[in-house]
Each structure stands twice: as C-alpha cells, then as structure tokens.
Amino acid sequence: MLTDNFGRKFYYLRLSITDVCNFSCNYCLPDGYQCDQPRDFLSLPEIKRIAKGFAQLGTEKIRVTGGEPSLRKDLPDIISACKETKGIKQVAITTNGYKLPEHLPSWLDAGIDAINISIDSLDPRQFHSITGHDKLPHILKGIDMALASGQPTVKVNTVLMREYNGYDIQTFLDWLKDTPITLRFIELMQTGDNKTFFDAQHVQGSRIRQNLILDGWLPAIRDRSSGPAQEFYHPDYAGRIGLIMPYSKDFCSTCNRLRVSSHGKLHLCLFTEEGLSLKDHIQHDDIEPLKQHIIEMMGDKKATHFLHEKLTGATTNLAMLGG
Ligand code: SAM
Ligand code: SF4
C-alpha cells in the first residue's frame, strides 16, 4: 500500500489524459487553451501500465480528467483499460460535458462508474459568461440521460465565485429537491494565472456549511477512496450537497490521492513545485521499476499545500493537471 511519511494512504489516482480544453472558464483558462508545450500526451499503452502499477500499490479508484478528457477520441478505450485493471474498483471521469448526450453510450459500454460534470451556474446566460459556451441545456439533457441509465453515480462540480453564485445557492438547492445527484461546491483556488480573479471572487464554503446545518442537512459518512468533499444529505431532498474547502483547517490531513499529468509526471500535490517524471518507466511492460520509483518518491510528499501563503507551485491553471 502506498503510504507517506504522515501515515496517509493513497487509494485514489487522478489521471490527466490531455491538457487541451475547448471551454474558457473565467477562473481556469480565461483566454482559452494555449498550446505552449508539445501535445505528447500519455498513450493508451502508457496509461495501462500506470493503471497497473498504481493498482498493484493499492490504488482502488481512478479518475480520468484533463483539460477536457472527452476531447480524446480513445477515451472509451482508456475507461475500459482502467476498468479492466485488476484491483481497480471504480473508474470515474470529470468533464465539462459539452457532448455528454453523444458520448454517454460509449462511456457506459466501457463501464464508467461515476461521472462528475462541471456546472457553475444553472442560468444559461451566466453559464455562457463563465465558460464562453452555450451548452447548459445540452449538458443538463446529458445528466438526465445518465440518471435514466441507472449506471453511473452522477455528481456536479460548482466552483464558488462571489459575483456569480457565491451568494445565491437557492437555484441549486431547488434543483436538488428532485434530482438525485450530489452537487459539490468547490472553493475557488488560487493558481499561478488567476491571482486577480481569485482575490475578487474567492468565497469560503464554511458559510454555506453553517446554513446547511441550520436548515437540517446532515453529514454523510466518507469511505476510504472518497474525494475531498464533506457531504450532506437532507430527508426532503433527492440530491446531496458536498463542500470542498481546500483553505479549511486540516483539509490535507485526509489526503488520499495522487495525480499523474497528461505528460506522465507524478504530482504529489495539486500545488507542487514540479512533477516527477514516470516516462522512462512506462515504456515497457515490466512495471516493477515503475512501482519502485513511485514508492521512493512518496517520501517527498509534504504534509499540506501552501495555498494559505499564496504559494501555488508550478500550477498555472488546473486544466494542466485536472483539478
Ligand atoms: N474540463 C473538465 C471539467 O471542467 O470538469 C475537467 C478538468 S477541470 C480542471 C476539473 C475541475 O477543476 C472542474 O470541476 C473545475 O471547475 C475545477 N477547477 C478548475 N480551476 C479551478 C480553480 N481555480 N479552483 C477551483 N476549482 C477549479
Ligand atoms: Fe476547461 Fe474544465 Fe478548465 Fe473549464 S474548468 S476551462 S472546462 S479544464
């Protein structure tokens, strides 16, 4: 089992398969994707070896992310490959869902267990002003289809921003009354590129947490490969609410995840100074050296990120690593 110097165990791998994104979310890629590195993203054989290596070290869950992972034509093959890896119990994806109705059947065939879709506003005009795209109704249609299929767990990610949704979560609550999804409010994180935006828009999730508790929402129990959200349920609501509060005290103490970038670098934290290349060790089918290399690097994992000190490491935006 992969363990660090602080006794944390790592059951969960976030695997980025591309940096490219077709959206231009104001907090992430406000000027759209800029191609400033070769697009030598992980190949399917490399992905299979990474999945196998991590699974043999105790990883149970793989989340495929990006950039926008659904821009890769071989995404269904990537999902199947992760799913077929011995030891992997859950394969999930994080997507902007721009073609969710079209893509869903092939993801379901590939065996996807969970789909997280990013929706920062339920107002189509505001959605457009955040992402640069008019896709909200289409994405919502895809969510209905995913729910109707009865197969994957469906979650929605909503980044909290003062002027967009920070003070009005009622529309989201109304939606959750009858919609059996988990909606996770994510506190905006500062990255290398978004300092001014962050200073203007960051709001804390703790205020929402207090209001939820006052309104009768109850904390749900976490399992060992859960993401970082504190989840709440309410007897009058079909949906659940999650809060991801990276600036809260002790956020990092339950860290159970590692990240691999689409260029094959291991990131011990979302905000490390550098990724540690796995490339040399994923060129052949003998994965023992890869496993050894990963184990050796775990000693460098720090107890926390340094976001409170406004240190964002090498992470200029989250599209380069997948959030
Ligand atoms: N393109 C896909 C999507 O948007 O779902 C996957 C990649 S995106 C980087 C993963 C998640 O990170 C999304 O839910 C997005 O909203 C979130 N995210 C991006 N930048 C962020 C930031 N600065 N702070 C908090 N969350 C952020
Ligand atoms: Fe693209 Fe996702 Fe970043 Fe939006 S949050 S720009 S969809 S990578």
PDB file of N, CA, C and O in Angstrom, residues 53-78:
ATOM      1  N   GLY A  53       0.448  -0.344 -12.458  1.00  0.00           N
ATOM      2  CA  GLY A  53       1.433  -0.069 -11.404  1.00  0.00           C
ATOM      3  C   GLY A  53       0.767   0.469 -10.146  1.00  0.00           C
ATOM      4  O   GLY A  53       1.010  -0.018  -9.033  1.00  0.00           O
ATOM      5  N   PHE A  54      -0.084   1.474 -10.313  1.00  0.00           N
ATOM      6  CA  PHE A  54      -0.752   2.055  -9.141  1.00  0.00           C
ATOM      7  C   PHE A  54      -1.683   1.036  -8.481  1.00  0.00           C
ATOM      8  O   PHE A  54      -1.754   0.959  -7.253  1.00  0.00           O
ATOM      9  N   ALA A  55      -2.393   0.244  -9.310  1.00  0.00           N
ATOM     10  CA  ALA A  55      -3.323  -0.747  -8.726  1.00  0.00           C
ATOM     11  C   ALA A  55      -2.544  -1.737  -7.861  1.00  0.00           C
ATOM     12  O   ALA A  55      -2.997  -2.102  -6.771  1.00  0.00           O
ATOM     13  N   GLN A  56      -1.360  -2.131  -8.333  1.00  0.00           N
ATOM     14  CA  GLN A  56      -0.578  -3.083  -7.530  1.00  0.00           C
ATOM     15  C   GLN A  56      -0.026  -2.442  -6.260  1.00  0.00           C
ATOM     16  O   GLN A  56       0.406  -3.127  -5.346  1.00  0.00           O
ATOM     17  N   LEU A  57      -0.065  -1.106  -6.222  1.00  0.00           N
ATOM     18  CA  LEU A  57       0.376  -0.406  -4.997  1.00  0.00           C
ATOM     19  C   LEU A  57      -0.820  -0.007  -4.131  1.00  0.00           C
ATOM     20  O   LEU A  57      -0.689   0.776  -3.207  1.00  0.00           O
ATOM     21  N   GLY A  58      -2.000  -0.493  -4.464  1.00  0.00           N
ATOM     22  CA  GLY A  58      -3.159  -0.282  -3.586  1.00  0.00           C
ATOM     23  C   GLY A  58      -4.213   0.682  -4.091  1.00  0.00           C
ATOM     24  O   GLY A  58      -5.237   0.883  -3.433  1.00  0.00           O
ATOM     25  N   THR A  59      -3.978   1.314  -5.268  1.00  0.00           N
ATOM     26  CA  THR A  59      -4.993   2.237  -5.793  1.00  0.00           C
ATOM     27  C   THR A  59      -6.260   1.463  -6.158  1.00  0.00           C
ATOM     28  O   THR A  59      -6.188   0.418  -6.809  1.00  0.00           O
ATOM     29  N   GLU A  60      -7.408   1.987  -5.720  1.00  0.00           N
ATOM     30  CA  GLU A  60      -8.695   1.336  -5.987  1.00  0.00           C
ATOM     31  C   GLU A  60      -9.551   2.125  -6.957  1.00  0.00           C
ATOM     32  O   GLU A  60     -10.485   1.601  -7.541  1.00  0.00           O
ATOM     33  N   LYS A  61      -9.256   3.425  -7.048  1.00  0.00           N
ATOM     34  CA  LYS A  61     -10.133   4.282  -7.844  1.00  0.00           C
ATOM     35  C   LYS A  61      -9.285   5.155  -8.771  1.00  0.00           C
ATOM     36  O   LYS A  61      -8.284   5.730  -8.345  1.00  0.00           O
ATOM     37  N   ILE A  62      -9.688   5.231 -10.040  1.00  0.00           N
ATOM     38  CA  ILE A  62      -9.003   6.131 -10.981  1.00  0.00           C
ATOM     39  C   ILE A  62     -10.020   7.129 -11.518  1.00  0.00           C
ATOM     40  O   ILE A  62     -11.110   6.742 -11.959  1.00  0.00           O
ATOM     41  N   ARG A  63      -9.677   8.403 -11.422  1.00  0.00           N
ATOM     42  CA  ARG A  63     -10.497   9.437 -12.053  1.00  0.00           C
ATOM     43  C   ARG A  63      -9.760   9.953 -13.279  1.00  0.00           C
ATOM     44  O   ARG A  63      -8.615  10.396 -13.184  1.00  0.00           O
ATOM     45  N   VAL A  64     -10.410   9.875 -14.429  1.00  0.00           N
ATOM     46  CA  VAL A  64      -9.830  10.370 -15.674  1.00  0.00           C
ATOM     47  C   VAL A  64     -10.241  11.834 -15.814  1.00  0.00           C
ATOM     48  O   VAL A  64     -11.422  12.173 -15.691  1.00  0.00           O
ATOM     49  N   THR A  65      -9.237  12.712 -16.035  1.00  0.00           N
ATOM     50  CA  THR A  65      -9.535  14.133 -16.059  1.00  0.00           C
ATOM     51  C   THR A  65      -8.673  14.817 -17.117  1.00  0.00           C
ATOM     52  O   THR A  65      -8.051  14.185 -17.946  1.00  0.00           O
ATOM     53  N   GLY A  66      -8.662  16.157 -17.109  1.00  0.00           N
ATOM     54  CA  GLY A  66      -7.903  16.878 -18.135  1.00  0.00           C
ATOM     55  C   GLY A  66      -7.644  18.298 -17.655  1.00  0.00           C
ATOM     56  O   GLY A  66      -7.731  18.548 -16.450  1.00  0.00           O
ATOM     57  N   GLY A  67      -7.490  19.196 -18.514  1.00  0.00           N
ATOM     58  CA  GLY A  67      -8.121  19.569 -19.740  1.00  0.00           C
ATOM     59  C   GLY A  67      -9.522  18.955 -19.864  1.00  0.00           C
ATOM     60  O   GLY A  67     -10.154  18.666 -18.864  1.00  0.00           O
ATOM     61  N   GLU A  68      -9.949  18.807 -21.076  1.00  0.00           N
ATOM     62  CA  GLU A  68     -11.247  18.171 -21.260  1.00  0.00           C
ATOM     63  C   GLU A  68     -11.015  16.760 -21.793  1.00  0.00           C
ATOM     64  O   GLU A  68     -10.681  16.587 -22.971  1.00  0.00           O
ATOM     65  N   PRO A  69     -11.188  15.740 -20.931  1.00  0.00           N
ATOM     66  CA  PRO A  69     -10.817  14.372 -21.330  1.00  0.00           C
ATOM     67  C   PRO A  69     -11.632  13.865 -22.519  1.00  0.00           C
ATOM     68  O   PRO A  69     -11.138  13.051 -23.300  1.00  0.00           O
ATOM     69  N   SER A  70     -12.865  14.387 -22.680  1.00  0.00           N
ATOM     70  CA  SER A  70     -13.694  13.843 -23.769  1.00  0.00           C
ATOM     71  C   SER A  70     -13.250  14.353 -25.135  1.00  0.00           C
ATOM     72  O   SER A  70     -13.798  13.940 -26.153  1.00  0.00           O
ATOM     73  N   LEU A  71     -12.227  15.229 -25.179  1.00  0.00           N
ATOM     74  CA  LEU A  71     -11.683  15.623 -26.480  1.00  0.00           C
ATOM     75  C   LEU A  71     -10.809  14.512 -27.064  1.00  0.00           C
ATOM     76  O   LEU A  71     -10.471  14.541 -28.236  1.00  0.00           O
ATOM     77  N   ARG A  72     -10.440  13.533 -26.234  1.00  0.00           N
ATOM     78  CA  ARG A  72      -9.637  12.413 -26.763  1.00  0.00           C
ATOM     79  C   ARG A  72     -10.555  11.341 -27.340  1.00  0.00           C
ATOM     80  O   ARG A  72     -11.433  10.828 -26.664  1.00  0.00           O
ATOM     81  N   LYS A  73     -10.302  11.005 -28.584  1.00  0.00           N
ATOM     82  CA  LYS A  73     -11.164  10.033 -29.283  1.00  0.00           C
ATOM     83  C   LYS A  73     -11.096   8.648 -28.641  1.00  0.00           C
ATOM     84  O   LYS A  73     -12.037   7.867 -28.727  1.00  0.00           O
ATOM     85  N   ASP A  74      -9.927   8.340 -28.028  1.00  0.00           N
ATOM     86  CA  ASP A  74      -9.790   6.997 -27.447  1.00  0.00           C
ATOM     87  C   ASP A  74     -10.235   6.952 -25.979  1.00  0.00           C
ATOM     88  O   ASP A  74      -9.905   6.002 -25.263  1.00  0.00           O
ATOM     89  N   LEU A  75     -11.020   7.944 -25.539  1.00  0.00           N
ATOM     90  CA  LEU A  75     -11.466   7.943 -24.140  1.00  0.00           C
ATOM     91  C   LEU A  75     -12.189   6.641 -23.753  1.00  0.00           C
ATOM     92  O   LEU A  75     -11.899   6.086 -22.685  1.00  0.00           O
ATOM     93  N   PRO A  76     -13.117   6.124 -24.578  1.00  0.00           N
ATOM     94  CA  PRO A  76     -13.766   4.868 -24.155  1.00  0.00           C
ATOM     95  C   PRO A  76     -12.747   3.737 -23.942  1.00  0.00           C
ATOM     96  O   PRO A  76     -12.896   2.937 -23.008  1.00  0.00           O
ATOM     97  N   ASP A  77     -11.690   3.690 -24.789  1.00  0.00           N
ATOM     98  CA  ASP A  77     -10.661   2.647 -24.604  1.00  0.00           C
ATOM     99  C   ASP A  77      -9.898   2.880 -23.297  1.00  0.00           C
ATOM    100  O   ASP A  77      -9.502   1.931 -22.614  1.00  0.00           O
ATOM    101  N   ILE A  78      -9.692   4.151 -22.962  1.00  0.00           N
ATOM    102  CA  ILE A  78      -8.976   4.462 -21.715  1.00  0.00           C
ATOM    103  C   ILE A  78      -9.825   4.033 -20.513  1.00  0.00           C
ATOM    104  O   ILE A  78      -9.330   3.417 -19.561  1.00  0.00           O
TER     105      ILE A  78
END
